[in-house]
Tab-separated table of C-alpha atoms in Angstrom:
chain	number	residue	atom	x	y	z
A	1	MET	CA	-43.207	64.063	78.298
A	2	ALA	CA	-41.416	66.295	75.814
A	3	THR	CA	-38.441	63.872	75.701
A	4	ASP	CA	-40.691	60.895	75.007
A	5	THR	CA	-42.471	62.806	72.280
A	6	LEU	CA	-39.168	63.727	70.590
A	7	GLN	CA	-37.921	60.180	70.862
A	8	LEU	CA	-41.088	58.869	69.246
A	9	ALA	CA	-40.795	61.458	66.514
A	10	PHE	CA	-37.195	60.461	65.780
A	11	GLN	CA	-38.152	56.781	65.683
A	12	ASP	CA	-40.925	57.638	63.271
A	13	LEU	CA	-38.500	59.579	61.102
A	14	ASP	CA	-36.022	56.672	61.169
A	15	LYS	CA	-38.743	54.265	60.025
A	16	GLN	CA	-39.698	56.606	57.212
A	17	ARG	CA	-36.062	56.945	56.176
A	18	THR	CA	-35.682	53.133	56.094
A	19	LEU	CA	-38.887	52.872	54.100
A	20	ILE	CA	-37.677	55.464	51.610
A	21	THR	CA	-34.334	53.649	51.254
A	22	ASN	CA	-36.063	50.325	50.652
A	23	CYS	CA	-38.382	51.924	48.122
A	24	THR	CA	-35.424	53.475	46.331
A	25	LEU	CA	-33.593	50.143	46.128
A	26	LEU	CA	-36.751	48.406	44.980
A	27	TRP	CA	-37.272	51.043	42.305
A	28	LYS	CA	-33.728	50.563	41.046
A	29	ASP	CA	-34.222	46.806	40.866
A	30	LEU	CA	-37.479	47.228	39.030
A	31	SER	CA	-35.947	49.720	36.609
A	32	HIS	CA	-33.042	47.381	35.886
A	33	HIS	CA	-35.427	44.459	35.426
A	34	PHE	CA	-37.651	46.339	33.026
A	35	SER	CA	-34.601	47.632	31.128
A	36	SER	CA	-33.325	44.063	30.767
A	37	LEU	CA	-36.735	42.914	29.561
A	38	GLU	CA	-36.872	45.728	27.040
A	39	GLN	CA	-33.361	44.943	25.759
A	40	HIS	CA	-34.177	41.235	25.569
A	41	LEU	CA	-37.354	41.981	23.629
A	42	GLN	CA	-35.407	44.188	21.226
A	43	GLU	CA	-32.846	41.435	20.646
A	44	LYS	CA	-35.634	38.923	20.074
A	45	SER	CA	-37.282	41.313	17.668
A	46	GLN	CA	-34.028	41.782	15.749
A	47	THR	CA	-33.486	38.018	15.623
A	48	LEU	CA	-36.990	37.486	14.309
A	49	ASP	CA	-36.461	40.199	11.711
A	50	THR	CA	-33.229	38.546	10.609
A	51	LYS	CA	-34.858	35.123	10.416
A	52	SER	CA	-37.750	36.600	8.518
A	53	GLN	CA	-35.393	38.162	5.994
A	54	THR	CA	-33.479	34.894	5.680
A	55	LEU	CA	-36.687	32.951	5.142
A	56	ASP	CA	-37.796	35.476	2.561
A	57	GLN	CA	-34.498	35.082	0.736
A	58	GLN	CA	-34.661	31.319	0.919
A	59	THR	CA	-38.252	31.366	-0.267
A	60	GLN	CA	-37.319	33.609	-3.151
A	61	LYS	CA	-34.368	31.386	-4.028
A	62	THR	CA	-36.542	28.270	-3.835
A	63	LEU	CA	-39.157	29.867	-6.054
A	64	GLU	CA	-36.450	30.745	-8.568
A	65	ILE	CA	-35.147	27.169	-8.499
A	66	LEU	CA	-38.662	25.824	-8.968
A	67	GLU	CA	-39.169	28.183	-11.853
A	68	GLN	CA	-35.897	27.045	-13.379
A	69	ARG	CA	-36.896	23.423	-12.921
A	70	GLU	CA	-40.234	24.110	-14.540
A	71	GLN	CA	-38.442	25.698	-17.458
A	72	SER	CA	-36.018	22.792	-17.613
A	73	ILE	CA	-38.890	20.296	-17.674
A	74	ASN	CA	-40.429	22.064	-20.648
A	75	TYR	CA	-37.018	22.256	-22.292
A	76	LEU	CA	-36.349	18.581	-21.644
A	77	GLU	CA	-39.712	17.603	-23.138
A	78	GLU	CA	-39.001	19.587	-26.272
A	79	SER	CA	-35.422	18.304	-26.510
A	80	ALA	CA	-36.599	14.704	-25.996
A	81	VAL	CA	-39.034	14.993	-28.884
A	82	THR	CA	-36.362	16.602	-31.063
A	83	LYS	CA	-33.807	13.979	-30.061
A	84	LEU	CA	-36.214	11.156	-30.847
A	85	GLN	CA	-36.866	12.597	-34.274
A	86	GLN	CA	-33.148	13.001	-34.922
A	87	GLN	CA	-32.464	9.428	-33.846
A	88	LYS	CA	-35.208	8.184	-36.107
A	89	GLU	CA	-33.777	10.036	-39.065
A	90	ALA	CA	-30.243	8.863	-38.208
A	91	ALA	CA	-31.411	5.247	-38.007
A	92	LEU	CA	-33.113	5.499	-41.399
A	93	LEU	CA	-30.008	7.044	-42.945
A	94	ALA	CA	-27.823	4.356	-41.407
A	95	ALA	CA	-30.093	1.618	-42.755
A	96	GLU	CA	-30.027	3.153	-46.233
A	97	LYS	CA	-26.240	3.490	-46.073
A	98	VAL	CA	-25.841	-0.149	-45.076
A	99	ALA	CA	-28.102	-1.219	-47.909
A	100	GLU	CA	-26.170	0.851	-50.453
A	101	GLU	CA	-22.577	0.512	-49.300
A	102	GLY	CA	-22.579	-2.765	-47.368
A	103	ASN	CA	-20.857	-3.059	-44.046
A	104	PRO	CA	-19.912	0.412	-42.756
A	105	ASN	CA	-17.087	-1.054	-40.646
A	106	SER	CA	-15.020	-2.253	-43.594
A	107	ASN	CA	-11.271	-2.584	-43.478
A	108	SER	CA	-10.900	0.665	-45.407
A	109	ASP	CA	-12.321	2.688	-42.501
A	110	SER	CA	-9.824	4.234	-40.122
A	111	ASN	CA	-9.578	3.130	-36.499
A	112	ASP	CA	-11.027	6.447	-35.410
A	113	ARG	CA	-14.096	6.108	-37.580
A	114	ALA	CA	-14.558	2.458	-36.684
A	115	ILE	CA	-14.540	3.219	-32.955
A	116	GLU	CA	-17.052	6.035	-33.414
A	117	SER	CA	-19.360	3.828	-35.459
A	118	LYS	CA	-19.206	0.976	-32.944
A	119	LEU	CA	-19.907	3.198	-29.956
A	120	ARG	CA	-22.876	4.839	-31.655
A	121	GLY	CA	-24.268	1.456	-32.577
A	122	PHE	CA	-24.049	0.115	-29.016
A	123	CYS	CA	-25.647	3.258	-27.548
A	124	GLN	CA	-28.472	3.389	-30.094
A	125	LYS	CA	-29.276	-0.271	-29.467
A	126	MET	CA	-28.936	0.080	-25.662
A	127	ASP	CA	-26.469	-2.823	-25.803
A	128	SER	CA	-24.830	-2.422	-22.396
A	129	LYS	CA	-22.821	-5.668	-22.522
A	130	GLY	CA	-21.502	-4.948	-25.987
A	131	LEU	CA	-20.572	-1.416	-24.961
A	132	TRP	CA	-18.719	-2.637	-21.865
A	133	ASP	CA	-16.794	-5.362	-23.705
A	134	PHE	CA	-15.850	-2.925	-26.456
A	135	ILE	CA	-14.546	-0.269	-24.033
A	136	VAL	CA	-12.549	-2.807	-22.029
A	137	GLY	CA	-11.043	-4.208	-25.214
A	138	LYS	CA	-10.019	-0.733	-26.416
A	139	LYS	CA	-7.963	0.295	-23.401
A	140	LYS	CA	-5.026	1.164	-25.640
A	141	ASP	CA	-7.275	3.586	-27.564
A	142	ILE	CA	-8.776	5.095	-24.429
A	143	GLU	CA	-8.469	8.683	-25.662
A	144	LEU	CA	-10.344	7.913	-28.878
A	145	VAL	CA	-13.012	6.099	-26.872
A	146	ARG	CA	-13.326	9.066	-24.508
A	147	THR	CA	-13.663	11.483	-27.422
A	148	HIS	CA	-16.419	9.605	-29.237
A	149	LEU	CA	-18.280	8.086	-26.274
A	150	SER	CA	-19.670	11.438	-25.144
A	151	ASN	CA	-21.363	12.002	-28.499
A	152	ALA	CA	-22.470	8.392	-28.649
A	153	LEU	CA	-24.202	8.635	-25.255
A	154	LEU	CA	-26.135	11.640	-26.543
A	155	ASP	CA	-27.726	9.345	-29.129
A	156	CYS	CA	-28.860	6.946	-26.415
A	157	ILE	CA	-32.533	6.836	-25.422
A	158	ASP	CA	-31.750	6.301	-21.715
A	159	PRO	CA	-28.011	6.835	-21.075
A	160	SER	CA	-28.274	6.523	-17.276
A	161	THR	CA	-29.866	3.066	-17.497
A	162	LEU	CA	-27.322	2.000	-20.126
A	163	VAL	CA	-24.405	2.971	-17.906
A	164	LEU	CA	-25.848	1.310	-14.800
A	165	ARG	CA	-26.367	-1.934	-16.690
A	166	ALA	CA	-22.868	-1.720	-18.160
A	167	ILE	CA	-21.034	-1.306	-14.850
A	168	GLU	CA	-23.110	-3.617	-12.659
A	169	GLY	CA	-20.862	-6.574	-13.489
A	170	VAL	CA	-17.933	-4.886	-11.716
A	171	PHE	CA	-19.529	-2.304	-9.399
A	172	PRO	CA	-20.560	-2.411	-6.587
A	173	VAL	CA	-19.256	-6.003	-6.413
A	174	ASP	CA	-17.076	-7.728	-8.972
A	175	ARG	CA	-19.379	-10.501	-10.158
A	176	ARG	CA	-17.152	-11.847	-12.916
A	177	PRO	CA	-16.616	-15.611	-12.528
A	178	SER	CA	-12.937	-15.402	-13.526
A	179	ASP	CA	-10.114	-13.041	-14.518
A	180	ARG	CA	-10.646	-10.870	-11.456
A	181	GLU	CA	-6.994	-10.000	-11.215
A	182	HIS	CA	-7.482	-7.410	-13.971
A	183	ASP	CA	-9.173	-4.406	-12.404
A	184	GLN	CA	-11.703	-2.931	-14.823
A	185	ARG	CA	-12.993	-0.130	-12.626
A	186	TRP	CA	-11.222	2.378	-14.850
A	187	ALA	CA	-13.959	1.661	-17.397
A	188	CYS	CA	-16.623	2.336	-14.731
A	189	ILE	CA	-14.994	5.671	-13.919
A	190	LEU	CA	-14.834	6.585	-17.610
A	191	LEU	CA	-18.530	5.897	-18.168
A	192	LEU	CA	-19.593	7.686	-14.983
A	193	GLU	CA	-17.474	10.765	-15.750
A	194	LEU	CA	-18.800	11.097	-19.294
A	195	LEU	CA	-22.360	10.697	-18.038
A	196	VAL	CA	-22.185	13.800	-15.778
A	197	PRO	CA	-22.637	16.507	-18.479
A	198	ILE	CA	-25.311	14.429	-20.210
A	199	LEU	CA	-27.449	14.129	-17.078
A	200	ALA	CA	-26.874	17.746	-15.991
A	201	ASP	CA	-29.969	19.927	-15.828
A	202	PRO	CA	-29.797	22.388	-18.745
A	203	ILE	CA	-30.977	25.236	-16.490
A	204	VAL	CA	-29.768	24.392	-12.962
A	205	GLY	CA	-26.516	22.692	-14.025
A	206	PRO	CA	-24.656	19.494	-13.046
A	207	THR	CA	-25.569	19.889	-9.370
A	208	ARG	CA	-28.997	18.490	-10.271
A	209	PRO	CA	-28.716	15.374	-12.456
A	210	VAL	CA	-31.890	14.687	-14.441
A	211	VAL	CA	-32.668	11.028	-13.754
A	212	THR	CA	-35.885	9.145	-13.215
A	213	PRO	CA	-36.837	7.997	-9.689
A	214	LYS	CA	-36.342	4.384	-10.767
A	215	VAL	CA	-32.779	5.039	-11.908
A	216	ARG	CA	-32.017	7.071	-8.786
A	217	ASP	CA	-33.280	4.302	-6.500
A	218	LYS	CA	-31.210	1.715	-8.336
A	219	ALA	CA	-28.100	3.910	-8.100
A	220	LYS	CA	-28.697	4.362	-4.353
A	221	GLY	CA	-29.067	0.612	-3.909
A	222	MET	CA	-25.759	-0.029	-5.683
A	223	ALA	CA	-23.988	2.574	-3.536
A	224	LYS	CA	-25.408	1.131	-0.304
A	225	GLU	CA	-24.364	-2.373	-1.348
A	226	TRP	CA	-20.793	-1.131	-1.857
A	227	LYS	CA	-20.848	0.560	1.559
A	228	GLU	CA	-22.062	-2.655	3.225
A	229	LYS	CA	-19.300	-4.616	1.491
A	230	LEU	CA	-16.758	-2.063	2.723
A	231	ASP	CA	-17.958	-2.367	6.330
A	232	SER	CA	-17.896	-6.158	6.218
A	233	ASN	CA	-14.316	-6.178	4.895
A	234	GLY	CA	-12.894	-4.032	7.679
A	235	GLY	CA	-13.447	-0.442	6.556
A	236	VAL	CA	-11.357	2.072	4.642
A	237	ASP	CA	-8.027	0.390	5.392
A	238	ASN	CA	-8.943	-2.725	3.374
A	239	VAL	CA	-10.187	-1.194	0.126
A	240	LYS	CA	-8.423	-0.397	-3.140
A	241	SER	CA	-8.238	3.124	-4.485
A	242	PRO	CA	-10.056	2.386	-7.823
A	243	GLU	CA	-13.038	1.106	-5.844
A	244	VAL	CA	-13.193	4.297	-3.780
A	245	HIS	CA	-12.857	6.465	-6.874
A	246	THR	CA	-15.674	4.567	-8.607
A	247	PHE	CA	-17.923	4.871	-5.550
A	248	LEU	CA	-17.415	8.629	-5.149
A	249	GLN	CA	-17.862	9.271	-8.869
A	250	HIS	CA	-21.046	7.181	-8.742
A	251	LEU	CA	-22.446	9.431	-6.012
A	252	VAL	CA	-21.584	12.582	-7.973
A	253	THR	CA	-22.958	11.307	-11.280
A	254	PHE	CA	-26.390	10.392	-9.935
A	255	GLY	CA	-26.621	13.117	-7.259
A	256	ILE	CA	-27.126	10.754	-4.304
A	257	THR	CA	-24.550	12.221	-1.923
A	258	SER	CA	-27.156	13.169	0.688
A	259	GLY	CA	-27.751	9.521	1.523
A	260	PHE	CA	-24.289	9.123	3.072
A	261	ASP	CA	-22.604	10.637	6.111
A	262	SER	CA	-20.233	13.488	5.271
A	263	GLY	CA	-17.716	12.206	7.825
A	264	PHE	CA	-17.515	8.866	6.032
A	265	LEU	CA	-16.962	10.588	2.679
A	266	ARG	CA	-14.296	12.797	4.260
A	267	ASP	CA	-12.407	9.745	5.559
A	268	LEU	CA	-12.378	8.242	2.067
A	269	LEU	CA	-11.035	11.464	0.566
A	270	VAL	CA	-8.257	11.773	3.149
A	271	ALA	CA	-7.211	8.125	2.829
A	272	PHE	CA	-6.856	8.384	-0.961
A	273	ALA	CA	-5.996	12.061	-1.320
A	274	TRP	CA	-3.051	11.204	-3.588
A	275	ARG	CA	-5.379	10.376	-6.488
A	276	LYS	CA	-5.565	13.234	-8.945
A	277	GLN	CA	-9.384	13.439	-9.115
A	278	MET	CA	-10.043	13.519	-5.349
A	279	PRO	CA	-9.932	17.340	-4.849
A	280	LYS	CA	-12.476	17.881	-7.623
A	281	LEU	CA	-14.705	15.098	-6.305
A	282	ALA	CA	-14.573	16.648	-2.826
A	283	VAL	CA	-16.080	19.879	-4.188
A	284	LEU	CA	-18.693	18.071	-6.291
A	285	LEU	CA	-19.704	15.986	-3.273
A	286	GLY	CA	-20.646	19.188	-1.442
A	287	LEU	CA	-17.861	18.941	1.155
A	288	LYS	CA	-16.532	22.453	0.666
A	289	ASP	CA	-17.368	23.286	4.297
A	290	ARG	CA	-15.257	20.339	5.463
A	291	MET	CA	-12.328	21.265	3.245
A	292	PRO	CA	-10.352	23.073	6.020
A	293	ASP	CA	-10.468	19.915	8.165
A	294	ILE	CA	-9.279	17.799	5.239
A	295	ILE	CA	-6.420	20.194	4.461
A	296	GLU	CA	-5.239	20.416	8.075
A	297	GLU	CA	-5.292	16.634	8.492
A	298	LEU	CA	-3.256	16.153	5.318
A	299	VAL	CA	-0.715	18.734	6.489
A	300	ASN	CA	-0.436	17.061	9.895
A	301	LYS	CA	0.237	13.737	8.167
A	302	GLY	CA	3.064	15.239	6.099
A	303	LYS	CA	1.067	15.187	2.835
A	304	GLN	CA	1.538	18.863	1.993
A	305	VAL	CA	1.563	18.297	-1.773
A	306	ASP	CA	-1.841	16.589	-1.645
A	307	ALA	CA	-3.092	19.391	0.592
A	308	VAL	CA	-2.052	21.984	-2.000
A	309	HIS	CA	-4.225	20.293	-4.640
A	310	PHE	CA	-7.242	20.507	-2.313
A	311	ILE	CA	-6.423	24.132	-1.465
A	312	VAL	CA	-6.336	25.240	-5.087
A	313	GLU	CA	-9.462	23.286	-6.052
A	314	SER	CA	-11.497	24.725	-3.174
A	315	GLY	CA	-10.221	28.286	-3.615
A	316	LEU	CA	-8.628	28.582	-0.155
A	317	ILE	CA	-5.267	29.918	-1.342
A	318	GLU	CA	-5.472	33.067	0.807
A	319	LYS	CA	-6.201	31.076	3.955
A	320	TYR	CA	-3.618	28.354	3.225
A	321	PRO	CA	-0.733	29.736	1.102
A	322	PRO	CA	0.640	26.801	-0.967
A	323	VAL	CA	4.307	27.822	-1.183
A	324	PRO	CA	5.115	27.553	2.568
A	325	LEU	CA	3.507	24.118	2.593
A	326	LEU	CA	5.656	22.946	-0.324
A	327	GLU	CA	8.773	24.340	1.339
A	328	ALA	CA	7.884	22.473	4.529
A	329	TYR	CA	7.416	19.298	2.493
A	330	LEU	CA	10.914	19.687	1.023
A	331	ARG	CA	12.410	20.267	4.465
A	332	ASN	CA	10.693	17.161	5.805
A	333	SER	CA	11.929	15.105	2.863
A	334	ARG	CA	15.511	16.237	3.505
A	335	GLU	CA	15.183	15.236	7.146
A	336	VAL	CA	13.935	11.809	6.090
A	337	VAL	CA	16.824	11.402	3.656
A	338	ALA	CA	19.362	12.412	6.301
A	339	SER	CA	17.804	9.952	8.766
A	340	ILE	CA	18.008	7.123	6.219
A	341	LEU	CA	21.687	7.816	5.628
A	342	LYS	CA	22.437	8.019	9.335
A	343	ASP	CA	20.580	4.838	10.225
A	344	GLY	CA	22.182	2.996	7.310
A	345	ASN	CA	25.722	4.226	8.096
A	346	ASN	CA	25.983	5.601	4.545
A	347	SER	CA	25.819	2.094	3.124
A	348	THR	CA	25.071	1.463	-0.532
A	349	ARG	CA	21.526	0.369	0.301
A	350	ALA	CA	20.934	3.507	2.382
A	351	MET	CA	22.282	5.737	-0.370
A	352	HIS	CA	20.035	4.043	-2.911
A	353	GLU	CA	16.941	4.403	-0.724
A	354	ALA	CA	17.768	8.029	0.101
A	355	GLY	CA	18.143	8.842	-3.591
A	356	ILE	CA	14.759	7.303	-4.397
A	357	LYS	CA	13.051	9.254	-1.594
A	358	GLU	CA	14.553	12.586	-2.580
A	359	HIS	CA	13.909	12.017	-6.278
A	360	ALA	CA	10.206	11.287	-5.641
A	361	ALA	CA	9.817	14.338	-3.385
A	362	LEU	CA	11.429	16.677	-5.920
A	363	ARG	CA	9.317	15.367	-8.779
A	364	ALA	CA	6.101	15.753	-6.772
A	365	VAL	CA	6.875	19.370	-5.856
A	366	ILE	CA	7.961	20.321	-9.375
A	367	LYS	CA	4.825	18.815	-10.884
A	368	CYS	CA	2.599	20.574	-8.338
A	369	VAL	CA	4.243	23.955	-8.953
A	370	GLU	CA	3.949	23.601	-12.730
A	371	GLU	CA	0.337	22.421	-12.564
A	372	HIS	CA	-0.848	25.329	-10.418
A	373	LYS	CA	1.543	27.913	-11.921
A	374	LEU	CA	3.384	28.811	-8.720
A	375	GLU	CA	6.778	29.411	-10.365
A	376	SER	CA	6.789	33.113	-9.481
A	377	ASN	CA	6.750	32.301	-5.759
A	378	LEU	CA	8.745	29.081	-5.838
A	379	PRO	CA	11.568	28.983	-8.452
A	380	LEU	CA	12.078	25.555	-9.947
A	381	GLU	CA	15.647	25.960	-11.200
A	382	PRO	CA	17.425	24.714	-8.034
A	383	LEU	CA	15.013	21.808	-7.722
A	384	GLN	CA	15.443	20.829	-11.367
A	385	LYS	CA	19.225	21.043	-11.072
A	386	ARG	CA	19.194	18.776	-8.028
A	387	LEU	CA	16.866	16.332	-9.815
A	388	ALA	CA	19.192	16.224	-12.828
A	389	GLN	CA	22.152	15.690	-10.515
A	390	ILE	CA	20.484	12.721	-8.839
A	391	ASP	CA	19.688	11.185	-12.230
A	392	LYS	CA	23.293	11.686	-13.353
A	393	LEU	CA	24.758	10.190	-10.183
A	394	LYS	CA	22.409	7.229	-10.450
A	395	ALA	CA	23.517	6.581	-14.038
A	396	GLU	CA	27.190	6.882	-13.043
A	397	ARG	CA	26.647	4.494	-10.177
A	398	LYS	CA	25.136	1.885	-12.486
A	399	LYS	CA	28.007	2.358	-14.915
A	400	ALA	CA	30.555	1.968	-12.114
A	401	ALA	CA	28.824	-1.186	-10.871
A	402	ALA	CA	28.912	-2.701	-14.359
A	403	SER	CA	32.596	-1.807	-14.683
A	404	SER	CA	33.290	-3.406	-11.299
A	405	GLN	CA	31.650	-6.631	-12.409
A	406	GLN	CA	33.771	-6.708	-15.535
A	407	GLN	CA	36.933	-6.177	-13.471
A	408	ASN	CA	35.931	-8.984	-11.111
A	409	LYS	CA	35.410	-11.350	-14.048
A	410	ARG	CA	38.818	-10.497	-15.528
A	411	GLY	CA	40.400	-10.994	-12.107
A	412	ARG	CA	38.895	-14.458	-11.808
A	413	VAL	CA	40.187	-15.500	-15.221
A	414	GLY	CA	43.689	-14.111	-14.530
A	415	ASN	CA	43.945	-16.077	-11.281
A	416	GLY	CA	43.171	-19.395	-12.908
A	417	ALA	CA	39.644	-19.816	-11.576
A	418	ALA	CA	37.320	-21.680	-13.878
A	419	LEU	CA	34.245	-19.814	-15.218
A	420	PRO	CA	30.799	-21.421	-15.183
A	421	PRO	CA	29.747	-23.234	-18.355
A	422	ALA	CA	28.353	-21.087	-21.166
A	423	LYS	CA	24.901	-22.630	-20.895
A	424	ALA	CA	24.709	-22.589	-17.110
A	425	GLY	CA	21.890	-20.083	-17.173
A	426	ARG	CA	19.723	-22.521	-19.097
A	427	LEU	CA	20.118	-25.362	-16.617
A	428	ALA	CA	17.309	-26.196	-14.227
A	429	ASN	CA	19.538	-25.576	-11.183
A	430	SER	CA	21.397	-22.586	-12.563
A	431	HIS	CA	20.337	-20.463	-9.616
A	432	PHE	CA	22.703	-22.460	-7.398
A	433	PRO	CA	26.322	-21.260	-7.369
A	434	ALA	CA	28.689	-23.284	-9.538
A	435	ARG	CA	31.140	-25.539	-7.803
A	436	ARG	CA	34.477	-23.784	-7.513
A	437	VAL	CA	37.455	-25.388	-9.213
A	438	PHE	CA	40.895	-24.978	-7.679
A	439	VAL	CA	44.206	-25.197	-9.498
A	440	ARG	CA	46.991	-27.048	-7.733
A	441	SER	CA	50.321	-25.369	-7.421
A	442	PRO	CA	53.104	-26.970	-9.499
A	443	ASN	CA	55.417	-26.689	-6.485
A	444	SER	CA	53.160	-28.584	-4.114
A	445	GLY	CA	51.315	-31.698	-4.959
A	446	GLN	CA	49.234	-31.716	-1.832
A	447	SER	CA	48.004	-28.285	-0.761
A	448	PRO	CA	45.642	-26.456	-3.104
A	449	GLN	CA	46.450	-22.917	-4.168
A	450	PHE	CA	43.446	-20.617	-3.748
A	451	PRO	CA	42.928	-17.922	-6.345
A	452	ALA	CA	43.875	-14.418	-5.321
A	453	PRO	CA	40.897	-12.212	-4.470
A	454	PRO	CA	40.077	-9.445	-6.961
A	455	PRO	CA	41.437	-5.994	-6.134
A	456	PRO	CA	39.058	-3.765	-4.133
A	457	TYR	CA	36.984	-1.461	-6.265
A	458	ASN	CA	37.880	2.189	-5.844
A	459	TYR	CA	34.706	4.265	-6.036
A	460	GLY	CA	36.837	7.376	-6.189
A	461	GLN	CA	38.207	6.326	-9.580
A	462	ALA	CA	34.708	5.830	-10.915
A	463	TYR	CA	33.288	9.153	-9.746
A	464	MET	CA	36.242	11.516	-9.374
A	465	GLY	CA	38.680	10.299	-12.031
A	466	GLY	CA	40.843	8.355	-9.569
A	467	ASN	CA	42.477	11.456	-8.059
A	468	ARG	CA	40.713	11.437	-4.676
A	469	SER	CA	40.661	8.965	-1.869
A	470	PRO	CA	37.360	7.290	-0.953
A	471	THR	CA	37.250	9.071	2.402
A	472	SER	CA	36.782	12.500	0.770
A	473	LEU	CA	34.201	11.577	-1.806
A	474	VAL	CA	30.595	12.509	-2.247
A	475	ASP	CA	28.538	9.351	-2.114
A	476	ALA	CA	26.447	8.070	-4.976
A	477	TYR	CA	23.646	10.543	-4.277
A	478	GLY	CA	25.634	13.567	-3.242
A	479	TYR	CA	25.553	13.007	0.527
A	480	PRO	CA	29.030	13.246	2.117
A	481	PRO	CA	30.343	10.916	4.781
A	482	GLU	CA	31.013	12.268	8.210
A	483	ASN	CA	33.881	14.818	8.500
A	484	ALA	CA	34.199	15.041	4.706
A	485	ALA	CA	35.881	18.115	3.307
A	486	PRO	CA	33.809	20.338	0.964
A	487	LEU	CA	34.713	20.256	-2.673
A	488	ALA	CA	35.206	23.284	-4.842
A	489	GLY	CA	32.193	24.912	-6.442
A	490	GLY	CA	29.723	24.669	-3.572
A	491	SER	CA	28.757	22.575	-0.621
A	492	TYR	CA	30.269	19.114	-1.196
A	493	GLY	CA	30.245	19.581	-4.941
A	494	LEU	CA	26.477	20.382	-5.039
A	495	PRO	CA	24.913	23.539	-6.507
A	496	GLU	CA	25.379	26.527	-4.257
A	497	ASN	CA	21.626	27.108	-3.999
A	498	TYR	CA	20.935	23.582	-2.806
A	499	GLY	CA	21.290	22.425	0.780
A	500	GLY	CA	23.634	19.510	1.203
A	501	TYR	CA	23.907	17.334	4.274
A	502	ALA	CA	26.838	17.235	6.618
A	503	ASN	CA	27.290	15.168	9.773
A	504	TYR	CA	24.146	13.164	9.145
A	505	GLY	CA	21.513	15.779	8.531
A	506	MET	CA	22.893	19.175	9.615
A	507	TYR	CA	21.822	21.442	6.827
A	508	GLN	CA	24.406	23.797	5.351
A	509	ALA	CA	21.987	25.586	3.024
A	510	SER	CA	18.386	25.456	1.879
A	511	TYR	CA	16.521	25.000	-1.334
A	512	PHE	CA	15.483	28.620	-1.120
A	513	ARG	CA	17.604	31.747	-0.907
């Protein structure tokens, strides 16, 4: 009995111990669960507080913008009344002046004054066709037109409508019946650029153009028509750069960027990034957030100089230092030049093409450095010296070619060959080679004696004074043939701080020390 009682007691204790263990584990799970809920609620509360603060800030900012717009509306009403009164007085004065002095555009007036008077007259009369024809006809005086057109548009009752009517013959579709080979979109760009400060809100700024809903809808319709034309013609690859520039400037001028996909606008900017105005348009289009993608794509495509312009315009110099990109561009250009020479076996054509490529690359980098004032980090002296050397070698090569032609002509005359007639160039078939005349030998009445070929031209005499053999010469652009010996004064006769090419592209030095 006692053993059974103890066994039952121990079983009861074991059950209680198991129950206590289960309760302990359950309590831990519950504690962890409630702790997680509490932490989650705290995070939610913090998120809501942050959103509330953000909404408060946005609300405050919106209220400030609305207040500014309200102020600008009052200001615009007052300025419109004042402007109307000024235009009325100016028209009366102009009428009195015409009555007293006759034609104001007499021959005694200067070109500057005549252009100003004409532009003001077209804008005051809202003569869009006359304004367009006048601007197109004054392309040679474009700077004078630009100077006076801004003031003339200020005298216009509705400048936005005037500009839209003026450009609609060329943009979005060129509707001229003839003479389409002359692209006149430069005049569209001029009008749209000068219209930006005139339409800018006096309080908010140019980010909010002040245009009527009717004008805005018409501008949107023109932009959509251009986009549809682009899609029907095969996309970005089949469009000219002036058309793209006009389209993007049109969006900026009338503030209708939101109606178009940012990815589409980005593709246009990347495809025509070489145009000078594209970086500024990218910022005005509100694509500053997409600027890193644009810069990286340009760098990957080997367009580092274009990327630098976007970097400076968007203020991302710290993230993308310009100088290493320009140095990489120069290295890539040297590799391309070396490849051209190697593939062309240092032929005259290859040397000519290599010189053109290197000359263009050097000019682009020098212009970029000067424009953005990067001389302290990237000295221009070695680049300018190399550019001057290429120009000098090109001039010497032309001179040597002309001298060679003269020698060949003298050789032909000395060997008895007949020259073409003096007026051969005027004949209808002068592009065909003249029939060669042979002189018979006095010793043989049967076999003709062919003229002796002219002596081979020694390029060494043209470039090095005739004291070196052609196998040890620098070619016409400073690139040595394979296994050439260096000349005195630097690598293959080039400046010591410039990297020449040896053995088809192995660099001996660099642009930078």
